[in-house]
PDB file of C-alpha atoms in Angstrom:
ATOM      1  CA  UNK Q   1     -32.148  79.981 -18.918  1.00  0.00           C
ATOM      2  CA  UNK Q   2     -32.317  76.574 -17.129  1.00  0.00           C
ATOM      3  CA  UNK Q   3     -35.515  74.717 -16.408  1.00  0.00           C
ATOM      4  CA  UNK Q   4     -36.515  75.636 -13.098  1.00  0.00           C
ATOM      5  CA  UNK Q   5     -39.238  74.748 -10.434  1.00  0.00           C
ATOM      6  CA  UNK Q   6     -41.748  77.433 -10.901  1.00  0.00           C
ATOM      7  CA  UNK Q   7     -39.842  80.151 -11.654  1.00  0.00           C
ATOM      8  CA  UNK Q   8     -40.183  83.912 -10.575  1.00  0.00           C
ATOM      9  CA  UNK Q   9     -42.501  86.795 -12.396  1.00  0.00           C
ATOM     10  CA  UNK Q  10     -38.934  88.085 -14.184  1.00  0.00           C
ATOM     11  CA  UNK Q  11     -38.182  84.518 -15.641  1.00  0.00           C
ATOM     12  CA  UNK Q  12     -41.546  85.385 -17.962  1.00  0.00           C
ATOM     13  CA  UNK Q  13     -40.669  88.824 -18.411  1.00  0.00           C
ATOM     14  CA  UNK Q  14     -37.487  87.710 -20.371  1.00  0.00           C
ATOM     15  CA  UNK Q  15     -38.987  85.083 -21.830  1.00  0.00           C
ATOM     16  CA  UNK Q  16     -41.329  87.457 -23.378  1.00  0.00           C
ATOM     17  CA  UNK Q  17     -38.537  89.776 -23.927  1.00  0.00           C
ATOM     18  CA  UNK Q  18     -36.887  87.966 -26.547  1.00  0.00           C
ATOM     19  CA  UNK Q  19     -37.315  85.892 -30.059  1.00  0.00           C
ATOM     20  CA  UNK Q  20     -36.255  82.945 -28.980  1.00  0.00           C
ATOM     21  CA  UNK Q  21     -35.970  81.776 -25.692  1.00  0.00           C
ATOM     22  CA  UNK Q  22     -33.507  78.747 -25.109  1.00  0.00           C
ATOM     23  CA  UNK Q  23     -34.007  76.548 -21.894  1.00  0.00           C
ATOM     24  CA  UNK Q  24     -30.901  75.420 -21.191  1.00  0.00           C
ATOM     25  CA  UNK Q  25     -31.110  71.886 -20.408  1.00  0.00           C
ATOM     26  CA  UNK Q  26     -27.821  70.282 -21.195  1.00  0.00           C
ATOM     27  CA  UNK Q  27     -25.760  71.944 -17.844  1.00  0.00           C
ATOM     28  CA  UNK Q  28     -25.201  70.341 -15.049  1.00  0.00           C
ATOM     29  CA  UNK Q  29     -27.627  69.183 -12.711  1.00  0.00           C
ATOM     30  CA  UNK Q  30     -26.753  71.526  -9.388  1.00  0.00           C
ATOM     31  CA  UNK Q  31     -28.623  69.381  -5.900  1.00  0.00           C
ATOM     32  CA  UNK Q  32     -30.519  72.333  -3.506  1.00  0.00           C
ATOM     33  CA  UNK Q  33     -30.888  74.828  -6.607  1.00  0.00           C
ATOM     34  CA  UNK Q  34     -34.098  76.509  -8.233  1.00  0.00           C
ATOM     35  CA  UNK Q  35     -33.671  73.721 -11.029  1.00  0.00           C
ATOM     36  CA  UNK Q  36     -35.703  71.447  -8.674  1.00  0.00           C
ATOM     37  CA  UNK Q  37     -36.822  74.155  -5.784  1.00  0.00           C
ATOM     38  CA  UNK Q  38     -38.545  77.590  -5.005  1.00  0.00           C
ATOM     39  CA  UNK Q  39     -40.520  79.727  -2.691  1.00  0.00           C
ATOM     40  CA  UNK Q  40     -43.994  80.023  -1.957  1.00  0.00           C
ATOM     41  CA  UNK Q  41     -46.252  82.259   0.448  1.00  0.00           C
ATOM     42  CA  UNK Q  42     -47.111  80.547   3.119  1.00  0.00           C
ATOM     43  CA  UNK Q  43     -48.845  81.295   6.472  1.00  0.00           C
ATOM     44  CA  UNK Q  44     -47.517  84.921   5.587  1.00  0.00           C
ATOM     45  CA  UNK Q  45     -44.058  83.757   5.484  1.00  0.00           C
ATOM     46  CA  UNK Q  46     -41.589  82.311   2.367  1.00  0.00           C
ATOM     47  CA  UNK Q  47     -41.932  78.600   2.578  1.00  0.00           C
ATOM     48  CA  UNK Q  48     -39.568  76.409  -0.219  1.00  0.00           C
ATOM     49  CA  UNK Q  49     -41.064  73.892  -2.129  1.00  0.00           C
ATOM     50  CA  UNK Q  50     -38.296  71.091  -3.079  1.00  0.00           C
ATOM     51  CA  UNK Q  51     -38.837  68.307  -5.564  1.00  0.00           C
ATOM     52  CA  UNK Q  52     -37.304  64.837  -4.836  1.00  0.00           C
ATOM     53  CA  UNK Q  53     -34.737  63.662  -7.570  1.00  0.00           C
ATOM     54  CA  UNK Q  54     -33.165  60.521  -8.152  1.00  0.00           C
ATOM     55  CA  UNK Q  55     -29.576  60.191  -6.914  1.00  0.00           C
ATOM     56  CA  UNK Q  56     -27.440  60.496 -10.198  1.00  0.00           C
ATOM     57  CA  UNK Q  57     -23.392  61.448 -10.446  1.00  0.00           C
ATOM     58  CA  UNK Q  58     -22.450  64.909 -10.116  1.00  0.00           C
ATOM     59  CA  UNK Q  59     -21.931  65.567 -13.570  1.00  0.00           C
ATOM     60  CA  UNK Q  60     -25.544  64.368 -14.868  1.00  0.00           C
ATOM     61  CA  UNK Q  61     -27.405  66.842 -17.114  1.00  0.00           C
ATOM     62  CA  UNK Q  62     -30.822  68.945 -15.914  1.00  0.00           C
ATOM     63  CA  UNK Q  63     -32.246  66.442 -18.917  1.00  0.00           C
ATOM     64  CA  UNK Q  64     -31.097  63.570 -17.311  1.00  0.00           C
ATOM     65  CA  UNK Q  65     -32.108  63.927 -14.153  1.00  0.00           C
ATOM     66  CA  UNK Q  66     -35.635  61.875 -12.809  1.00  0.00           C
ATOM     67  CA  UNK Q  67     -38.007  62.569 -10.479  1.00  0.00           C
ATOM     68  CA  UNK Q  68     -38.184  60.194  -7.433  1.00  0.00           C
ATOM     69  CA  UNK Q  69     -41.094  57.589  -8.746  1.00  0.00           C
ATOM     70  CA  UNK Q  70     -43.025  57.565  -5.191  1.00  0.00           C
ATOM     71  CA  UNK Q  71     -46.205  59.303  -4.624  1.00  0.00           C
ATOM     72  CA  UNK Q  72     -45.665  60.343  -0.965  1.00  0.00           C
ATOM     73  CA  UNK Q  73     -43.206  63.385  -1.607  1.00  0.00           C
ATOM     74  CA  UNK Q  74     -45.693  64.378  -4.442  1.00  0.00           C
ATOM     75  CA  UNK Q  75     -48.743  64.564  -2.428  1.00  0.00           C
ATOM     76  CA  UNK Q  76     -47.329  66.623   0.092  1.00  0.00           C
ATOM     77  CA  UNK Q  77     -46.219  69.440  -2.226  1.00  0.00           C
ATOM     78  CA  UNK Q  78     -49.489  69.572  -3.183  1.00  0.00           C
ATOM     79  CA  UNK Q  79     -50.700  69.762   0.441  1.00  0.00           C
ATOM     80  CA  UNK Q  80     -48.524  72.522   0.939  1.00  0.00           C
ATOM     81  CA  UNK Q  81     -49.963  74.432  -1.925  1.00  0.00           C
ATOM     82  CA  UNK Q  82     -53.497  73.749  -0.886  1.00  0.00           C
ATOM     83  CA  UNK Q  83     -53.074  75.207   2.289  1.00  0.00           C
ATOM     84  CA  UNK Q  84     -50.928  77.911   1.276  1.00  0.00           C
ATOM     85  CA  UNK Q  85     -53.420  79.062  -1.952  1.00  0.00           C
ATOM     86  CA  UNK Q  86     -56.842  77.231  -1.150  1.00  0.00           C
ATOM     87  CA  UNK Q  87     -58.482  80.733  -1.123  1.00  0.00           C
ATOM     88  CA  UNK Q  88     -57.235  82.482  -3.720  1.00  0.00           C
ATOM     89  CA  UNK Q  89     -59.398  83.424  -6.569  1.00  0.00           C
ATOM     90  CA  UNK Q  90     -57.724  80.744  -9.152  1.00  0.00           C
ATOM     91  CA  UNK Q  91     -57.199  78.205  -7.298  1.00  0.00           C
ATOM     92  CA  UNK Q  92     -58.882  75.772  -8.701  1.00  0.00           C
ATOM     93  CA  UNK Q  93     -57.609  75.928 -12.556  1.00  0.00           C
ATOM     94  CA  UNK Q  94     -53.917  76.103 -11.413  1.00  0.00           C
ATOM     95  CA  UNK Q  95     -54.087  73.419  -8.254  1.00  0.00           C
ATOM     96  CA  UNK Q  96     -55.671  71.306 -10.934  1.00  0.00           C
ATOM     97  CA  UNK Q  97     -52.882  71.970 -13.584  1.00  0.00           C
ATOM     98  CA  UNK Q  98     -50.126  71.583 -10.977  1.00  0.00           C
ATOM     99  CA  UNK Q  99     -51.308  68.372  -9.459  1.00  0.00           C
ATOM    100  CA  UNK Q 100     -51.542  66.576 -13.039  1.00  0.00           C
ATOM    101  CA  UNK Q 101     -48.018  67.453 -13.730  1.00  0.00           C
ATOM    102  CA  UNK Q 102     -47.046  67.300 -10.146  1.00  0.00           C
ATOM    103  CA  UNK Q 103     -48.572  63.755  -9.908  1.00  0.00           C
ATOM    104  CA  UNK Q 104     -47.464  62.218 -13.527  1.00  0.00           C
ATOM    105  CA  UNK Q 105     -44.235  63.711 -14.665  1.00  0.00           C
ATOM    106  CA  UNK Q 106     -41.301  61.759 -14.447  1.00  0.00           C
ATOM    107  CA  UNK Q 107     -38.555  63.720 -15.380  1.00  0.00           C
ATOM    108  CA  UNK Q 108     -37.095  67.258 -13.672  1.00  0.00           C
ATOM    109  CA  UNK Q 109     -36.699  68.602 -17.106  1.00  0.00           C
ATOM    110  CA  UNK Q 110     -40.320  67.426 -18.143  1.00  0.00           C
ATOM    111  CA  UNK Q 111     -42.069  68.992 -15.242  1.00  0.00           C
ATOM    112  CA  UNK Q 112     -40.419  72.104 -15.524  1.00  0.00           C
ATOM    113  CA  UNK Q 113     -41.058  72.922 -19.053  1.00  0.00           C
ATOM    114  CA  UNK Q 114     -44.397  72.033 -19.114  1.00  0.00           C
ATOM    115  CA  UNK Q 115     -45.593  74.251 -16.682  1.00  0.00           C
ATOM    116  CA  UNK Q 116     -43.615  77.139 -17.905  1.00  0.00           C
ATOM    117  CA  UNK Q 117     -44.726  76.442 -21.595  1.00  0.00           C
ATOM    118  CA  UNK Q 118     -48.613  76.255 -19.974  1.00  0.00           C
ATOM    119  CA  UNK Q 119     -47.949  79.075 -17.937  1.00  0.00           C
ATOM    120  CA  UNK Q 120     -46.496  80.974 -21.249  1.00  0.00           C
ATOM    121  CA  UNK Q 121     -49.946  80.217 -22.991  1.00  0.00           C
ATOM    122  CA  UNK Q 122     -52.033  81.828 -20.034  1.00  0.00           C
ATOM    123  CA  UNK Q 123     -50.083  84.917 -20.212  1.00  0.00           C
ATOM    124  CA  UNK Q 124     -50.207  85.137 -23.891  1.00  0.00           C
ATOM    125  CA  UNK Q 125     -46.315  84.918 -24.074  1.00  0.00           C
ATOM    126  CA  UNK Q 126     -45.667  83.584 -27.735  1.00  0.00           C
ATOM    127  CA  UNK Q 127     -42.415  83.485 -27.958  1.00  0.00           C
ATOM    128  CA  UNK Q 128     -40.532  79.998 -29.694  1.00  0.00           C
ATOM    129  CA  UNK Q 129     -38.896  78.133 -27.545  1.00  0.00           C
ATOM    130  CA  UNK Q 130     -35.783  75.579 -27.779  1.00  0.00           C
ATOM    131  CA  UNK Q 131     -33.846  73.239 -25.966  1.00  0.00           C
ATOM    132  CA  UNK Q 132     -30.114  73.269 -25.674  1.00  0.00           C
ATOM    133  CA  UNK Q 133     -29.274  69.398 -25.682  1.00  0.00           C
ATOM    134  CA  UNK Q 134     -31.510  69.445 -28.760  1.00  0.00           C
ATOM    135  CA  UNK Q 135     -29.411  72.095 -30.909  1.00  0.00           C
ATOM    136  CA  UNK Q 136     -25.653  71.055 -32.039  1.00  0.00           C
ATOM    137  CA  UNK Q 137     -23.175  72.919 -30.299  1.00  0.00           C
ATOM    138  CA  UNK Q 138     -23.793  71.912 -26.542  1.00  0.00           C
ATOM    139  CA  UNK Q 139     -20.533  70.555 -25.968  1.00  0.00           C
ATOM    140  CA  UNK Q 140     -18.892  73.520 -24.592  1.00  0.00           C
ATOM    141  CA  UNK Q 141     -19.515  75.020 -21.045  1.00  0.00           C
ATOM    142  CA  UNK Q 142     -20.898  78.984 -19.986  1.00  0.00           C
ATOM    143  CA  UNK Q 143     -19.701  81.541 -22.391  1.00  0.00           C
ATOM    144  CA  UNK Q 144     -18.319  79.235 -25.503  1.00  0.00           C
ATOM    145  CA  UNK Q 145     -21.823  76.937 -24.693  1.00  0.00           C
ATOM    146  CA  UNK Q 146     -23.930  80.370 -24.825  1.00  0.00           C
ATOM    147  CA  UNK Q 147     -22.136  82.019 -28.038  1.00  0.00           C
ATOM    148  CA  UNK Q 148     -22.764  78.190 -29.922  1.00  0.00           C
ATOM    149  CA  UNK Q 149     -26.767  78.711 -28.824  1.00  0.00           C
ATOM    150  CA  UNK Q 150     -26.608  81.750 -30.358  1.00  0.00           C
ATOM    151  CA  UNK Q 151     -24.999  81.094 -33.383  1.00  0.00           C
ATOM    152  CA  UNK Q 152     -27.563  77.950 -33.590  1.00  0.00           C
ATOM    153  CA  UNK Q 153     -29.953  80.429 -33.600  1.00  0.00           C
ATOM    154  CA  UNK Q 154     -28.543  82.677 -35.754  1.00  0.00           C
ATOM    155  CA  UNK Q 155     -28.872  86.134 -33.067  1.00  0.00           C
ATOM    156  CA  UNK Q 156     -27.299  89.041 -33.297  1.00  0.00           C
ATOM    157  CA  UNK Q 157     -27.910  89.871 -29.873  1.00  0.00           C
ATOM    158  CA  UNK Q 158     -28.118  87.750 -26.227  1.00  0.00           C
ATOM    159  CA  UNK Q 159     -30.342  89.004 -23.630  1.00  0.00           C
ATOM    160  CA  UNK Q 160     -28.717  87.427 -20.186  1.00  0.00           C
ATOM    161  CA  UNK Q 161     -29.862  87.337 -16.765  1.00  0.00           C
ATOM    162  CA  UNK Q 162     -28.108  89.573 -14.389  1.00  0.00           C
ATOM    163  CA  UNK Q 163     -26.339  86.442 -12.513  1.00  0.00           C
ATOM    164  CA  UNK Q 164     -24.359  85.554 -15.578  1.00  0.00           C
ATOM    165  CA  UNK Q 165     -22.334  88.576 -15.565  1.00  0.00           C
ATOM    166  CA  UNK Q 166     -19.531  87.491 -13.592  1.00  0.00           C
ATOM    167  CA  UNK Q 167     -18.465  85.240 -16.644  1.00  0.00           C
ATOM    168  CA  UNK Q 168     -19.913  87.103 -19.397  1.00  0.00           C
ATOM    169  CA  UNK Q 169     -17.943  90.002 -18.761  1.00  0.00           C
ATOM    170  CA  UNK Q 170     -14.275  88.881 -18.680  1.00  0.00           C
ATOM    171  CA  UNK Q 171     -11.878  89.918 -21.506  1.00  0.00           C
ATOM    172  CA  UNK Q 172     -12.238  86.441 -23.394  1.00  0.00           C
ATOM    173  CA  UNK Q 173     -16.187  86.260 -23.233  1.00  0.00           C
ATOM    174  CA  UNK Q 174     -16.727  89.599 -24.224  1.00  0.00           C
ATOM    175  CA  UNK Q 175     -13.794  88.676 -26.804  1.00  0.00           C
ATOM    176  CA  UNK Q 176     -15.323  86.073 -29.053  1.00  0.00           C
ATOM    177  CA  UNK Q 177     -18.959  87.486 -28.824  1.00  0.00           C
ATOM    178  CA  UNK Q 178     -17.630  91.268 -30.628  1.00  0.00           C
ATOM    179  CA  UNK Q 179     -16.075  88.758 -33.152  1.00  0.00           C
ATOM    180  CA  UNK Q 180     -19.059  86.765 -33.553  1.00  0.00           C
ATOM    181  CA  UNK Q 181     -20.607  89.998 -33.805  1.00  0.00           C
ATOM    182  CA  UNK Q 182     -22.969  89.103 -31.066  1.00  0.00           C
ATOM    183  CA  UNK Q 183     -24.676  91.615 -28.826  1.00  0.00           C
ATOM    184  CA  UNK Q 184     -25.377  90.928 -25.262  1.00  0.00           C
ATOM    185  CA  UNK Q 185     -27.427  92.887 -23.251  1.00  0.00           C
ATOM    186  CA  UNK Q 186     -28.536  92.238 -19.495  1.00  0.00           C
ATOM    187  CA  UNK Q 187     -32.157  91.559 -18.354  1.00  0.00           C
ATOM    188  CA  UNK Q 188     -33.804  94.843 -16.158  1.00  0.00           C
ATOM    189  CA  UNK Q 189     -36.613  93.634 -14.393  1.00  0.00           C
ATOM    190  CA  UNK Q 190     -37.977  95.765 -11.015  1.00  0.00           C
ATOM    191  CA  UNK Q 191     -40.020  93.707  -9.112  1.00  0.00           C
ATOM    192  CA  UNK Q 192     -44.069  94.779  -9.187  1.00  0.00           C
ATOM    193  CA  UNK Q 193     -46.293  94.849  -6.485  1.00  0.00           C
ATOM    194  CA  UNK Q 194     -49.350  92.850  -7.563  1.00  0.00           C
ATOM    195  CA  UNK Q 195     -52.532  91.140  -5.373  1.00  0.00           C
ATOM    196  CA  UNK Q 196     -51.335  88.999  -2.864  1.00  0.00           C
ATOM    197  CA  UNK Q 197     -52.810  87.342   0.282  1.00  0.00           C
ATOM    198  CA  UNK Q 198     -51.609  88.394   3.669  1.00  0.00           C
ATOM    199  CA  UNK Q 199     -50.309  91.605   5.814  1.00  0.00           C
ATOM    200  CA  UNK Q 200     -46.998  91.759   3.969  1.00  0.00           C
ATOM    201  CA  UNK Q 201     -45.959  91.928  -0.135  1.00  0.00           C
ATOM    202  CA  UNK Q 202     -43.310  89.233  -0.423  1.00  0.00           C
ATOM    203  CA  UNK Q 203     -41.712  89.501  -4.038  1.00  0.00           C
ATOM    204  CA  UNK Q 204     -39.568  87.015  -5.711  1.00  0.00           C
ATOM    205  CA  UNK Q 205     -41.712  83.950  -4.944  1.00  0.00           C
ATOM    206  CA  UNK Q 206     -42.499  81.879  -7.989  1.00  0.00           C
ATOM    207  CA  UNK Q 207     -44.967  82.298 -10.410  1.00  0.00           C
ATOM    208  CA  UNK Q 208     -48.357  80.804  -9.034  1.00  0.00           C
ATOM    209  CA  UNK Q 209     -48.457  83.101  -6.314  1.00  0.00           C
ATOM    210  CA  UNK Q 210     -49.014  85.173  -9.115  1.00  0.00           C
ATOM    211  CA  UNK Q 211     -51.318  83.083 -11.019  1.00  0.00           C
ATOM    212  CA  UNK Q 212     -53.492  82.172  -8.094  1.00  0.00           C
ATOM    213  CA  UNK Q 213     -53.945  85.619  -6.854  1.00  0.00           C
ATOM    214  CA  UNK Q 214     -54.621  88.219  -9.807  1.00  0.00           C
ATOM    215  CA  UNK Q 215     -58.140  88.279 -10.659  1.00  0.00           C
ATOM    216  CA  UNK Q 216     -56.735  88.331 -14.387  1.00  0.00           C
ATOM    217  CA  UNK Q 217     -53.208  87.065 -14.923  1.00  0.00           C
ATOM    218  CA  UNK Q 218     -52.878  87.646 -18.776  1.00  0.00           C
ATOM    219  CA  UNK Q 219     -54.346  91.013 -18.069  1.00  0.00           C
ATOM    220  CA  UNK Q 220     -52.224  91.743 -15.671  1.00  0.00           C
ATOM    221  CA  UNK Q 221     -48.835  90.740 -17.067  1.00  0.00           C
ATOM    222  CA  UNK Q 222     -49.559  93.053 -19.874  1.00  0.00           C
ATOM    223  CA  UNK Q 223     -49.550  96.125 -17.905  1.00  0.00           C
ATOM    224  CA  UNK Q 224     -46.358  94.481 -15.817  1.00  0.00           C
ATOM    225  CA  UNK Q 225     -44.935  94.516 -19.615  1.00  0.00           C
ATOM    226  CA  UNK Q 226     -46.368  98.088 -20.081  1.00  0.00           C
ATOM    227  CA  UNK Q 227     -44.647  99.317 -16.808  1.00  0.00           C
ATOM    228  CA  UNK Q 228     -41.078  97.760 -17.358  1.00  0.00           C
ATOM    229  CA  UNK Q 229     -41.198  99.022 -20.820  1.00  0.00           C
ATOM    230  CA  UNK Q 230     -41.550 102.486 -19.403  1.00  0.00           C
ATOM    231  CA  UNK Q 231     -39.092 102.415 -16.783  1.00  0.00           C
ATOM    232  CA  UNK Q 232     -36.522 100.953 -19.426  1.00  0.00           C
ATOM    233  CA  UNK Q 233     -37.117 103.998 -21.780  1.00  0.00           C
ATOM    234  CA  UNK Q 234     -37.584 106.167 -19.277  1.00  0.00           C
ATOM    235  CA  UNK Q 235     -34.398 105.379 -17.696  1.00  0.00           C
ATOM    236  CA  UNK Q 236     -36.010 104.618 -14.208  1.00  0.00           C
TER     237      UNK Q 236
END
């Protein structure tokens, strides 16, 4: 999966769902996407957050990609977040954790992983994790850069988010991973309803609103585990 700005609840489902989890750094950098944005709960509505990047060519890598250097654009997405989660019953570990990364990370790539690799550790998700421009076969692009991750990695099997079917099921993709002997299976995730602030459950809003508002995150995500798990087997 790319690096994205605080991604959703089902981004850490699948990251707990597998062996190894791959962010997938080396792809193209894509202007307006969840690489560098996402959605919040604010004044009871969805409110997008949106990082300021440096202006770079349009073939320039996630890893490649800085952060604007200024302060100003920083301070207010931390304003925004303040006012949106000031009240919430966690506010205070996470604001702190997002405004040191917020405030000192340079790089798109940089801030992204290391608040999903600190949000990992708070919901006890252990699983190893990679980077694609760090392994060897990067060169090629969506199914042929996939199948070299996985034989990298040496999997029998590729768990894919539900937006990558459109490719990964054509004649030649599903092709060369049978022959590879490769395995890919699609990610099932049905949105929970967990504590949240306001008249109105808004899902699909990235993961602080999560993090701020259960009394328990690590707690919690285990039963969301528990629950998936059950509607998998169960068929539901």
């Amino acid at each position: 999966m790319q690096p994205t700005f605080l991604p959703w609840l089902g981004y850490f489902y699948m990251i707990n769902s597998v062996d190894k989890f791959v962010f997938l750094d080396s792809v193209q950098f894509e202007r307006r996407s969840w690489q560098s944005r996402n959605k919040i709960k604010l004044n009871d509505r969805e409110f997008i957050l949106s990082l300021s990047t440096q202006k770079t060519s349009q073939t320039s890598k996630i890893s490649d990609i800085k952060l604007l250097p200024e302060d100003r654009w920083r301070k207010k997405i931390l304003n925004t977040i303040y006012h949106a989660y000031r009240k919430s019953v966690n506010f205070d570990y996470y604001f702190q954790i997002l405004n040191n990364e917020i405030m000192h990370c340079e790089s798109l790539a940089d801030l992204n992983i290391n608040l999903i690799t600190k949000f990992m550790q708070d919901l006890d998700i252990k699983t190893p994790i990679y980077k694609s421009s760090e392994l060897t076969n990067i060169n090629a692009k969506r199914e042929k850069l996939l199948l070299g991750i996985c034989q990298d990695l040496k999997a029998v099997s590729y768990l894919s988010p539900q937006g990558s079917k459109k490719y990964l099921q054509t004649k030649h993709a599903i092709d060369i991973f049978e022959n590879s002997k490769i395995n890919i299976e699609y990610l099932t995730f049905t949105h929970p309803i967990y504590k949240q602030k306001g008249d109105k459950f808004i899902p699909y809003l990235g993961i602080i609103d999560f993090l701020f508002n259960e009394n328990y995150p690590k707690e919690s995500f285990k039963k969301i585990i528990l629950e998936q798990d059950a509607n998998y087997m169960g068929g539901g």
